[in-house]
PDB file of N, CA and C in Angstrom:
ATOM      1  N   UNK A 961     -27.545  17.627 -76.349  1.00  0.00           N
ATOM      2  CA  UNK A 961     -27.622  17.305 -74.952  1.00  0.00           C
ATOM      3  C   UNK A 961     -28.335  18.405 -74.205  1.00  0.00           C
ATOM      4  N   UNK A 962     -29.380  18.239 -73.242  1.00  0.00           N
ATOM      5  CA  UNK A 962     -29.571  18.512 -72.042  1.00  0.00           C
ATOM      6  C   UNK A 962     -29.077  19.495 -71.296  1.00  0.00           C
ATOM      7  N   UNK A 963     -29.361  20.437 -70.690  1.00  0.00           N
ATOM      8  CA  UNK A 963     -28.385  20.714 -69.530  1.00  0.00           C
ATOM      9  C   UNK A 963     -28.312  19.665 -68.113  1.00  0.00           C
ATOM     10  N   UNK A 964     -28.829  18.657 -67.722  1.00  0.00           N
ATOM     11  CA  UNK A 964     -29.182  18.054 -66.496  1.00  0.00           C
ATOM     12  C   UNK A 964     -28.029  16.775 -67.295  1.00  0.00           C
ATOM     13  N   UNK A 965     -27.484  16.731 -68.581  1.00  0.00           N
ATOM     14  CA  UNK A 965     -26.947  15.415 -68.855  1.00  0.00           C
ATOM     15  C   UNK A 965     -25.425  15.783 -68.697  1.00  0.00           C
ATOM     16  N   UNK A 966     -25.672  17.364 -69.373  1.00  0.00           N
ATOM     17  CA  UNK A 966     -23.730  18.413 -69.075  1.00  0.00           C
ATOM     18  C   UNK A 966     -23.648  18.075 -68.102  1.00  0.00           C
ATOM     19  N   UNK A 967     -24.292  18.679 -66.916  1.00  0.00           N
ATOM     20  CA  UNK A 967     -24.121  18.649 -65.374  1.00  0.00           C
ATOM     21  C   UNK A 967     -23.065  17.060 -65.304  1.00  0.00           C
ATOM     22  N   UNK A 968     -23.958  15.879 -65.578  1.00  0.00           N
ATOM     23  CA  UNK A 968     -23.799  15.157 -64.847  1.00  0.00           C
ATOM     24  C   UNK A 968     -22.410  14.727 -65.223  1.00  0.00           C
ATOM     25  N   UNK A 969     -21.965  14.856 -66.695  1.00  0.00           N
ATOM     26  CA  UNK A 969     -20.693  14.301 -67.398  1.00  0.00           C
ATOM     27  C   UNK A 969     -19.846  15.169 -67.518  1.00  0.00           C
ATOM     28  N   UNK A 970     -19.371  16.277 -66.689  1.00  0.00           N
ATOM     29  CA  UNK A 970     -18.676  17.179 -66.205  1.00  0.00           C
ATOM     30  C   UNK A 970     -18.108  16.094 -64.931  1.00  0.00           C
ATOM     31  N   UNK A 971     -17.104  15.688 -64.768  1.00  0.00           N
ATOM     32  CA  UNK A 971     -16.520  15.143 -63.337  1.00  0.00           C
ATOM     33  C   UNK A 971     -14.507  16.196 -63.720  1.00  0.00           C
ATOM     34  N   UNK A 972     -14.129  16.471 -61.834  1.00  0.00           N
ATOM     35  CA  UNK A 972     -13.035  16.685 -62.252  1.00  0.00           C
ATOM     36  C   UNK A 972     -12.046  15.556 -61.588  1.00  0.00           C
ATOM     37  N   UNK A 973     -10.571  15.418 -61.968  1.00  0.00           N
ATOM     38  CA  UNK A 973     -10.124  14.339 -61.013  1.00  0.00           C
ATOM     39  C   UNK A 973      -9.022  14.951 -60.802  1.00  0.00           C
ATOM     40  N   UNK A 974      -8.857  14.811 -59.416  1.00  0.00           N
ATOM     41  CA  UNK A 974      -7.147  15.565 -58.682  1.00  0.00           C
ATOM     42  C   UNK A 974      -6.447  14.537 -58.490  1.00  0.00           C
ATOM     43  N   UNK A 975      -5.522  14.543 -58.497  1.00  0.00           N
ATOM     44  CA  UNK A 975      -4.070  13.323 -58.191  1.00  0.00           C
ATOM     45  C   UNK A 975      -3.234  13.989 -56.891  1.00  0.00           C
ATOM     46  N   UNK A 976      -3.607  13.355 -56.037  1.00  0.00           N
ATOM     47  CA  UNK A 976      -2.974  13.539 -54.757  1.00  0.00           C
ATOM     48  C   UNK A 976      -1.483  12.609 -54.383  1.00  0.00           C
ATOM     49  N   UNK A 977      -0.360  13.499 -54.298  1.00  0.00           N
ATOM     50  CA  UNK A 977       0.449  12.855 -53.334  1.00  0.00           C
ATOM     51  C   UNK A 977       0.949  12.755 -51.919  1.00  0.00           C
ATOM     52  N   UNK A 978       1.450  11.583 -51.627  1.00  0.00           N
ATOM     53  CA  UNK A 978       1.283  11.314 -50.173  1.00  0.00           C
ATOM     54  C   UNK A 978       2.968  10.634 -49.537  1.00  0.00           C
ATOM     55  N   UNK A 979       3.372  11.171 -49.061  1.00  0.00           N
ATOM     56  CA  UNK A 979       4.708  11.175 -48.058  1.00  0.00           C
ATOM     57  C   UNK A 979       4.567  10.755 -46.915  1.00  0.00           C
ATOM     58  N   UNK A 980       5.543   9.524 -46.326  1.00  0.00           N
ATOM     59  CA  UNK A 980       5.230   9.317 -44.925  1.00  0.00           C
ATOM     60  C   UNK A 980       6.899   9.448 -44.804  1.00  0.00           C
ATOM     61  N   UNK A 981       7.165   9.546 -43.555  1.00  0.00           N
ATOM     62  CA  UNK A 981       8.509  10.104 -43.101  1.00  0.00           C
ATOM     63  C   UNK A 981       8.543   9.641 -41.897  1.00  0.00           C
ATOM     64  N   UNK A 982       9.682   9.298 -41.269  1.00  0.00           N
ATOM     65  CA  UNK A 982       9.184   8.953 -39.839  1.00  0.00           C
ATOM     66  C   UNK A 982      10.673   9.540 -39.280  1.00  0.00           C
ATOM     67  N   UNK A 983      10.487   9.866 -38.327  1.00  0.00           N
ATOM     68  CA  UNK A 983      12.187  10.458 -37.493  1.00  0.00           C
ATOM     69  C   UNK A 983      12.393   9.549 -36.010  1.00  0.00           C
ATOM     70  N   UNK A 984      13.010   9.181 -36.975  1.00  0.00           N
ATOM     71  CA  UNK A 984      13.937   7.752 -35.997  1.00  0.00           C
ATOM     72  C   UNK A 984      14.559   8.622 -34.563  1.00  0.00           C
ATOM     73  N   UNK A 985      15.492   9.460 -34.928  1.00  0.00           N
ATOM     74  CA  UNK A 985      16.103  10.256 -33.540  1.00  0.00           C
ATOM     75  C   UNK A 985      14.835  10.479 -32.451  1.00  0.00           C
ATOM     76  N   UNK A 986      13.711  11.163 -32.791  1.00  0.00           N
ATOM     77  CA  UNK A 986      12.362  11.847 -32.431  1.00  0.00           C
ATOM     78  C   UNK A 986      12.001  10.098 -31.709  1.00  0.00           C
ATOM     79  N   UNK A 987      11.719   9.254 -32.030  1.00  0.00           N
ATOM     80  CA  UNK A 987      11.081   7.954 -31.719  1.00  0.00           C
ATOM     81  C   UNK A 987      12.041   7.538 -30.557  1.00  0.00           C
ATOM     82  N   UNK A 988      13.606   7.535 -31.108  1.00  0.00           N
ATOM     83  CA  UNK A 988      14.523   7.101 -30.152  1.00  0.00           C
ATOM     84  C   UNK A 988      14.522   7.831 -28.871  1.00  0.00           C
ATOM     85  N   UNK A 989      14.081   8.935 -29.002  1.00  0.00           N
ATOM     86  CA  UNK A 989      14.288   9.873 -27.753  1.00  0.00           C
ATOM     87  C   UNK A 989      13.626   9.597 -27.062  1.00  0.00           C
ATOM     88  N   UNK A 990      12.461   9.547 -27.865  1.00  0.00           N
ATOM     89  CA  UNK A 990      10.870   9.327 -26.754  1.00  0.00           C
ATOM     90  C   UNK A 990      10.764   7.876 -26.805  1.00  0.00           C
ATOM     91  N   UNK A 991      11.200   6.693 -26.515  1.00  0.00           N
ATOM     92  CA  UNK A 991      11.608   5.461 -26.236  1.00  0.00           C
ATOM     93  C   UNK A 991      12.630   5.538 -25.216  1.00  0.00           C
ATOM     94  N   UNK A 992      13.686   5.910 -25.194  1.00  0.00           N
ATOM     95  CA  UNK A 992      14.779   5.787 -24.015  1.00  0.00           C
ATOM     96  C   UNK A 992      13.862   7.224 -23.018  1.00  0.00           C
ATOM     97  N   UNK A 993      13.371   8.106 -23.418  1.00  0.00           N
ATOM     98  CA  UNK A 993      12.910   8.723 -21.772  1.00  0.00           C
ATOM     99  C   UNK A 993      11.687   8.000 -21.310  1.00  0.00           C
ATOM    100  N   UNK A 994      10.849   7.071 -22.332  1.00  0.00           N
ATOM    101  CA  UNK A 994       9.612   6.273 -21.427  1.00  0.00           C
ATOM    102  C   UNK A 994      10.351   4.999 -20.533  1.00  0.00           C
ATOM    103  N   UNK A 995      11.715   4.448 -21.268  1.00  0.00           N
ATOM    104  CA  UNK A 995      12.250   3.479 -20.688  1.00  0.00           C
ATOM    105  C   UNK A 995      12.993   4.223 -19.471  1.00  0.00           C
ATOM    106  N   UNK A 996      13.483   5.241 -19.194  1.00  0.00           N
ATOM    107  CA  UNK A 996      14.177   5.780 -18.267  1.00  0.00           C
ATOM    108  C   UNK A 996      12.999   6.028 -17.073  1.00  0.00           C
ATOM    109  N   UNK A 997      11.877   6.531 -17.320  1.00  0.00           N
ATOM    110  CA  UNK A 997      10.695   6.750 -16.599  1.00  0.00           C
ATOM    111  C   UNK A 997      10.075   5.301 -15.962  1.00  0.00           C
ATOM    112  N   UNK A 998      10.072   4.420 -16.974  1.00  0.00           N
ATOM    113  CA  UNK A 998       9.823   3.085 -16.566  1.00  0.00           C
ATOM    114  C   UNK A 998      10.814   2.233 -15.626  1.00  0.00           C
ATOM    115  N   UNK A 999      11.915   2.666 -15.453  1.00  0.00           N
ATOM    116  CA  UNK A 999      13.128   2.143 -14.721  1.00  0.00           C
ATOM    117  C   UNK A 999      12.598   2.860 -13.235  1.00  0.00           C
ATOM    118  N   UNK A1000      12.540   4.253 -13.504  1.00  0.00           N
ATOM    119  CA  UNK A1000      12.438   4.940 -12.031  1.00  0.00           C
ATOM    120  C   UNK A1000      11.139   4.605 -11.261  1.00  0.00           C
ATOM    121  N   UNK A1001      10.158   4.472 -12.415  1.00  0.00           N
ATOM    122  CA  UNK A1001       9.008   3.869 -11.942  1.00  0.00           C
ATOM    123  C   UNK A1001       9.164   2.604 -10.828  1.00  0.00           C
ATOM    124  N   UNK A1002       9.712   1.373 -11.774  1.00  0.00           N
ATOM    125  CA  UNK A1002      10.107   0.160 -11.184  1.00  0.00           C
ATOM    126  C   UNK A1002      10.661   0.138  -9.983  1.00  0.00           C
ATOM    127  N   UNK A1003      11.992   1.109  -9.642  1.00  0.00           N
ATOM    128  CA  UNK A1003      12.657   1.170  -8.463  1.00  0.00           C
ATOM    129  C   UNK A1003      11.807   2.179  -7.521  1.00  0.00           C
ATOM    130  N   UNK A1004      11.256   3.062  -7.679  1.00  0.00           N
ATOM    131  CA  UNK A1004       9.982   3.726  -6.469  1.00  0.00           C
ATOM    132  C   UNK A1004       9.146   2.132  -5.869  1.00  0.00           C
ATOM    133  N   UNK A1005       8.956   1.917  -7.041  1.00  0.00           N
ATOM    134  CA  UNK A1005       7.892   0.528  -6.465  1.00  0.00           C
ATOM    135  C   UNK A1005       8.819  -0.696  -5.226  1.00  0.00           C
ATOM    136  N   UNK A1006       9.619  -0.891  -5.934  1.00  0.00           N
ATOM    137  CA  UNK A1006      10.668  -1.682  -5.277  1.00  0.00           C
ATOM    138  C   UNK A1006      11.424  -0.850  -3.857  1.00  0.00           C
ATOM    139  N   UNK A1007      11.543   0.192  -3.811  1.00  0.00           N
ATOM    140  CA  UNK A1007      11.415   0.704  -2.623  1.00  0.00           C
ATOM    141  C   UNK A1007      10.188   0.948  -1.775  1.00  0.00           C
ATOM    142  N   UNK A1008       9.019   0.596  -2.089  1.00  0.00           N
ATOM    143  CA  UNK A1008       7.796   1.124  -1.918  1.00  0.00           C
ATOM    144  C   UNK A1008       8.144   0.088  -1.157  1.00  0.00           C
ATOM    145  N   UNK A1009       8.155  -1.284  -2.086  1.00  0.00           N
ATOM    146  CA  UNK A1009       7.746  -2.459  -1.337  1.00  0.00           C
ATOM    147  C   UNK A1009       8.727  -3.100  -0.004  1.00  0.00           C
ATOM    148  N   UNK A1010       9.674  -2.379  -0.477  1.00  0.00           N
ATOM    149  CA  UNK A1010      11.138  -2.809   0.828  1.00  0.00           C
ATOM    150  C   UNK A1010      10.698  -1.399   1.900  1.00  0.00           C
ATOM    151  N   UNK A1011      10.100  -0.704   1.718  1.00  0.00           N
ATOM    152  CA  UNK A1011       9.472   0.080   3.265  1.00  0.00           C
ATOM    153  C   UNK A1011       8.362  -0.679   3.655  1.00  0.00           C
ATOM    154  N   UNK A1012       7.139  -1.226   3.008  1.00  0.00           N
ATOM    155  CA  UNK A1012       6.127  -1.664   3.402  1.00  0.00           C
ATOM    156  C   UNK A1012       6.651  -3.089   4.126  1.00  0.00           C
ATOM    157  N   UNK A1013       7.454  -3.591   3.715  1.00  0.00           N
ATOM    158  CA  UNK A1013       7.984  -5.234   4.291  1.00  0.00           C
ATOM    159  C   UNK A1013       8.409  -5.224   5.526  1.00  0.00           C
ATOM    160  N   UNK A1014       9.550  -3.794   5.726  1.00  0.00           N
ATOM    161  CA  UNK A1014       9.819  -3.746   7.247  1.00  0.00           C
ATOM    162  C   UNK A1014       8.909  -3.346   7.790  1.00  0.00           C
ATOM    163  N   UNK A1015       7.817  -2.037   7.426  1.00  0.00           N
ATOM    164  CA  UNK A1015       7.132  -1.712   8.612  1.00  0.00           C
ATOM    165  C   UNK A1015       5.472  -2.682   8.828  1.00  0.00           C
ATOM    166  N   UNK A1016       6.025  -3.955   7.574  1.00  0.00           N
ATOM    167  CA  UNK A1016       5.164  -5.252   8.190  1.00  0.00           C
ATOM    168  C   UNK A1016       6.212  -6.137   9.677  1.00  0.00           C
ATOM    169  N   UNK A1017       7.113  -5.827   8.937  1.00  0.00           N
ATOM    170  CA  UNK A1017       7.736  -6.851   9.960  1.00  0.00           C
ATOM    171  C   UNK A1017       7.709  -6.386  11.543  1.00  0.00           C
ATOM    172  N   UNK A1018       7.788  -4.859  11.477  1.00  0.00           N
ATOM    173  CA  UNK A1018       8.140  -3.908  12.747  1.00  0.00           C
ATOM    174  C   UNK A1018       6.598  -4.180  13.263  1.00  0.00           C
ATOM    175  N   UNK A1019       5.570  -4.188  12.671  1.00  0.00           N
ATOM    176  CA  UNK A1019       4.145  -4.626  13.398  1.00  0.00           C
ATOM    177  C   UNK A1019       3.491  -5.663  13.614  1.00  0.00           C
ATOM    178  N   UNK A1020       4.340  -6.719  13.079  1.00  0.00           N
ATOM    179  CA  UNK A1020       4.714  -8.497  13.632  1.00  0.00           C
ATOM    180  C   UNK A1020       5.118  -8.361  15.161  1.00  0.00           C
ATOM    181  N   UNK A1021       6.368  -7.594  14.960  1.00  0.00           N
ATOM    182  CA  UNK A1021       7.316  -7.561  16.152  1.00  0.00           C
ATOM    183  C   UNK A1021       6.005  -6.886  17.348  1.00  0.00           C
ATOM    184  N   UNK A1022       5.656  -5.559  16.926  1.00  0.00           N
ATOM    185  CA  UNK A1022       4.939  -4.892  17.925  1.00  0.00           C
ATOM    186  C   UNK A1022       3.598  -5.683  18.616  1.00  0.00           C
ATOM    187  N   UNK A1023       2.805  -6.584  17.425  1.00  0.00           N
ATOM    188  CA  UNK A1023       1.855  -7.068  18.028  1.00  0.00           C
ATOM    189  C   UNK A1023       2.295  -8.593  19.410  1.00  0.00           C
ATOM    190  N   UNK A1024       3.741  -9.060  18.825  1.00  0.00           N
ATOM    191  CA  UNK A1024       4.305  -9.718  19.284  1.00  0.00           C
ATOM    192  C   UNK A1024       4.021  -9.396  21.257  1.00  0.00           C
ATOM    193  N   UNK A1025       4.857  -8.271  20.989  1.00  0.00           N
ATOM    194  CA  UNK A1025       5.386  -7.660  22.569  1.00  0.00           C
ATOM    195  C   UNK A1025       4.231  -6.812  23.025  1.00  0.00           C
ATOM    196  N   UNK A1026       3.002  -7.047  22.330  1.00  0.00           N
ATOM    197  CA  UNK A1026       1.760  -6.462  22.843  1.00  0.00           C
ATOM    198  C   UNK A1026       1.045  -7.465  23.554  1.00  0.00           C
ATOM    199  N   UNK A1027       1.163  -9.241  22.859  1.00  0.00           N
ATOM    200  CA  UNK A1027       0.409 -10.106  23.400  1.00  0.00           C
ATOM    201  C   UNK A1027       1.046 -10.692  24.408  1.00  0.00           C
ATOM    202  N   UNK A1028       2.791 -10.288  24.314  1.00  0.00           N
ATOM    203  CA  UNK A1028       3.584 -10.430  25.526  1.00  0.00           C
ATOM    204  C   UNK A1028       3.410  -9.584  26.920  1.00  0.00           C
ATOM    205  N   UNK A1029       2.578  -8.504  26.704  1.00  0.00           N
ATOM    206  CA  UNK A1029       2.615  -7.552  27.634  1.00  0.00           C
ATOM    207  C   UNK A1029       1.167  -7.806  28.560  1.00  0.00           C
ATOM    208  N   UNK A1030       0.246  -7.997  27.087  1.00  0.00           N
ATOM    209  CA  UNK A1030      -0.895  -8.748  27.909  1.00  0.00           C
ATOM    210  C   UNK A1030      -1.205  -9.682  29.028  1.00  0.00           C
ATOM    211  N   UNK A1031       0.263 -10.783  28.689  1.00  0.00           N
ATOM    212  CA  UNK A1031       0.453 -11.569  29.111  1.00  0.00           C
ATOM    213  C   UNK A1031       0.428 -11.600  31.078  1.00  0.00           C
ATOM    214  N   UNK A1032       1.664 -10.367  30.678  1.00  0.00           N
ATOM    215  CA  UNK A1032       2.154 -10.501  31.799  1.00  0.00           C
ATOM    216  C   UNK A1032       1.064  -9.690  32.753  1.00  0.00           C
ATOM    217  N   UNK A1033       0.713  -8.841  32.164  1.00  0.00           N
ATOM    218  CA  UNK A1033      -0.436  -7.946  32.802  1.00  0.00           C
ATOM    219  C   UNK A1033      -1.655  -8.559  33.455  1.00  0.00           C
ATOM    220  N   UNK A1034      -2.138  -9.857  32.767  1.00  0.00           N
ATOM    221  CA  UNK A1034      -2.853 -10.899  33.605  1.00  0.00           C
ATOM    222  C   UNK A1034      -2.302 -11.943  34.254  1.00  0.00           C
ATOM    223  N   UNK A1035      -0.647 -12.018  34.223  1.00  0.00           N
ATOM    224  CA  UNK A1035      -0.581 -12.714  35.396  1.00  0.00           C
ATOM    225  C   UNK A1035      -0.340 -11.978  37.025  1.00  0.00           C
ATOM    226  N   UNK A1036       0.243 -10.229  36.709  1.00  0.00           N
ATOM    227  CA  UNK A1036       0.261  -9.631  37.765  1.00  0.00           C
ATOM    228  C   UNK A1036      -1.047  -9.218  38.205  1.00  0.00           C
ATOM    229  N   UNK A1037      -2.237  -9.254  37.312  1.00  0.00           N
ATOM    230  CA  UNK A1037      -3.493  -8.692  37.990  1.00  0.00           C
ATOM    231  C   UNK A1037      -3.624 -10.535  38.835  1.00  0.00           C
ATOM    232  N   UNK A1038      -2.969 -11.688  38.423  1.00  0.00           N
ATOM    233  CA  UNK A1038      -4.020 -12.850  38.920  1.00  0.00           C
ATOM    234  C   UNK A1038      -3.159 -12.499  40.672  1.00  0.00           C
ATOM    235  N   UNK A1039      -1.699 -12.473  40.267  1.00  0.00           N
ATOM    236  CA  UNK A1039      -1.355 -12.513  41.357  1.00  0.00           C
ATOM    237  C   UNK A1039      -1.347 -11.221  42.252  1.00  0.00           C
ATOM    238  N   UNK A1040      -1.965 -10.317  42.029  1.00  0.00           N
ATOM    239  CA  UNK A1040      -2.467  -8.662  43.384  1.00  0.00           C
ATOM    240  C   UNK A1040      -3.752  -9.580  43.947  1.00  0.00           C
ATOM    241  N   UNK A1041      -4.779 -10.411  42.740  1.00  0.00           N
ATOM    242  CA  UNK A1041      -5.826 -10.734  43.625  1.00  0.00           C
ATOM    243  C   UNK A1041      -5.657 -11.439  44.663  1.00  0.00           C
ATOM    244  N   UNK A1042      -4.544 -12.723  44.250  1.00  0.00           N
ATOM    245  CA  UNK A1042      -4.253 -13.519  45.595  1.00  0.00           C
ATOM    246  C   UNK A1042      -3.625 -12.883  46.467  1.00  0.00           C
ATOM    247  N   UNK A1043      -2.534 -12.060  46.216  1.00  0.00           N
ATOM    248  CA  UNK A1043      -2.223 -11.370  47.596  1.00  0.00           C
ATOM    249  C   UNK A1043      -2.932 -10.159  48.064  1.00  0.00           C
ATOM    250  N   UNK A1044      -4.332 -10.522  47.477  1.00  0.00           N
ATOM    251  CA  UNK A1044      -5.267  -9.377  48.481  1.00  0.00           C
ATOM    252  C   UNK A1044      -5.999 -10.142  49.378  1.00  0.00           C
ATOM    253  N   UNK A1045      -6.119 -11.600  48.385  1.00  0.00           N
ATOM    254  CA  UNK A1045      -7.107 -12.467  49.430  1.00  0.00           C
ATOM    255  C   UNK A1045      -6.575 -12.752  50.653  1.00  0.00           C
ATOM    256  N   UNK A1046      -4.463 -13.047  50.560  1.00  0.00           N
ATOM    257  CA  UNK A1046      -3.946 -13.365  51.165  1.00  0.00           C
ATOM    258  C   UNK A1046      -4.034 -12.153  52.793  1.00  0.00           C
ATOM    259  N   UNK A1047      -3.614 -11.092  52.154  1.00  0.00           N
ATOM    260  CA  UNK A1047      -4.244  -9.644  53.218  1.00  0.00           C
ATOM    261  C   UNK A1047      -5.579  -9.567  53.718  1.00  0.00           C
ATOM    262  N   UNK A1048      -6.782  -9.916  53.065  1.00  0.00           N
ATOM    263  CA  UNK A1048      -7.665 -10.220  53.753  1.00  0.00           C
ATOM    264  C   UNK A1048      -8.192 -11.452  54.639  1.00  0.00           C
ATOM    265  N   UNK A1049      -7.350 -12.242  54.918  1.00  0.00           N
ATOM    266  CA  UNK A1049      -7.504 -14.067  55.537  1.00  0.00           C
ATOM    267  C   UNK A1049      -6.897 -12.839  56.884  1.00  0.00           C
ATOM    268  N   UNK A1050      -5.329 -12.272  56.552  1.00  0.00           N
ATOM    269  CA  UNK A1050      -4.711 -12.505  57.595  1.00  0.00           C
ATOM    270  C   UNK A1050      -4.830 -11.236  58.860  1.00  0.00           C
ATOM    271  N   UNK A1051      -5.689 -10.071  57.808  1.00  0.00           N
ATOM    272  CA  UNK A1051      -6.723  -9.133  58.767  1.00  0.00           C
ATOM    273  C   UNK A1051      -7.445  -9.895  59.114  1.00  0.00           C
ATOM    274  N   UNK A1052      -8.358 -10.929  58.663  1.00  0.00           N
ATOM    275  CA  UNK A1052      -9.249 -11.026  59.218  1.00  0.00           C
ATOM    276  C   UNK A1052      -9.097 -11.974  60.314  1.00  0.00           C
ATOM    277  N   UNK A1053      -7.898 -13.076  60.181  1.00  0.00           N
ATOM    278  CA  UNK A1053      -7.446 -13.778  61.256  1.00  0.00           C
ATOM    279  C   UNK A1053      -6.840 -12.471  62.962  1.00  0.00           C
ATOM    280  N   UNK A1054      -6.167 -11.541  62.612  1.00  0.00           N
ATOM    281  CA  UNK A1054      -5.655 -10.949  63.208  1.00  0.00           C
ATOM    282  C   UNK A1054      -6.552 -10.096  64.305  1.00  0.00           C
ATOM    283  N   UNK A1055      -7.418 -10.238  63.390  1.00  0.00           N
ATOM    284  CA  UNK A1055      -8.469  -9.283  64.243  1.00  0.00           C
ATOM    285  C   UNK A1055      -9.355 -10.234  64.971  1.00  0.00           C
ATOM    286  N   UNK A1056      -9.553 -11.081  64.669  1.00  0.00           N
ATOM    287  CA  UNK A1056     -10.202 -12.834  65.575  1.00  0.00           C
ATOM    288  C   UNK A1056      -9.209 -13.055  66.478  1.00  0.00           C
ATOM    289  N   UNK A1057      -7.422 -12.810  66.468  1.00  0.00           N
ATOM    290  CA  UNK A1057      -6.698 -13.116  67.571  1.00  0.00           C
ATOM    291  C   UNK A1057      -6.890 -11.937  68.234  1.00  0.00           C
ATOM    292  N   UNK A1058      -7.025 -10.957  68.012  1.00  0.00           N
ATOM    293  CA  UNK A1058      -6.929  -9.888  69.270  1.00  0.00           C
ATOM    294  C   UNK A1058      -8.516  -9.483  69.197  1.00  0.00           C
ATOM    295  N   UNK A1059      -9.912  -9.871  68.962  1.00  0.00           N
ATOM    296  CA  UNK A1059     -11.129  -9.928  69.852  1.00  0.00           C
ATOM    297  C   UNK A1059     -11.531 -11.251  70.694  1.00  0.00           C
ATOM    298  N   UNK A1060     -10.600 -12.138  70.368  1.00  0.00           N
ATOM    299  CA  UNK A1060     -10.385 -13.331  71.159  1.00  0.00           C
ATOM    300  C   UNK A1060     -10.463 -12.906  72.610  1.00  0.00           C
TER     301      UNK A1060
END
């Protein structure tokens, strides 16, 4: 033989072993603190959403007593105009009775 044929029919072979293990306690732990995290999660949210509901409801209410306020605000501007017109008829009558 060759040296280029040694080379090639030279192989070595290793036998590898392989262990899997798993730690149940280690898994359990870190399962009940993602579920404990996921609980607190849930209830932040659920309070999130029971603050956001009232301070929808509290700006129902506010726009409410805003279009109520409007309201009234154009009926006291309708009625200053008539009782300005009314003040101006009765100057102006008053002052026709006494240049009379």
């Amino acid at each position: 033989m060759n040296k280029t044929n040694m080379i090639n029919e030279i192989a070595t072979t290793y036998t590898l072993t392989t262990n899997t293990s798993t730690d149940e306690d280690a898994y359990n732990d870190a399962m009940n603190k993602y579920r404990y995290e996921q609980n607190q999660y849930d209830q932040k949210i659920q309070e999130i959403n029971s603050k956001l509901e009232i301070i929808q409801q509290q700006d129902k209410s506010l726009e409410l007593n805003l279009k109520q306020l409007d309201t009234e605000e154009n009926a006291i501007s309708t009625e200053m105009e008539a009782v300005k017109k009314v003040i101006s008829k009765n100057v102006e009558s008053s002052f026709k009775t006494f240049n009379a």
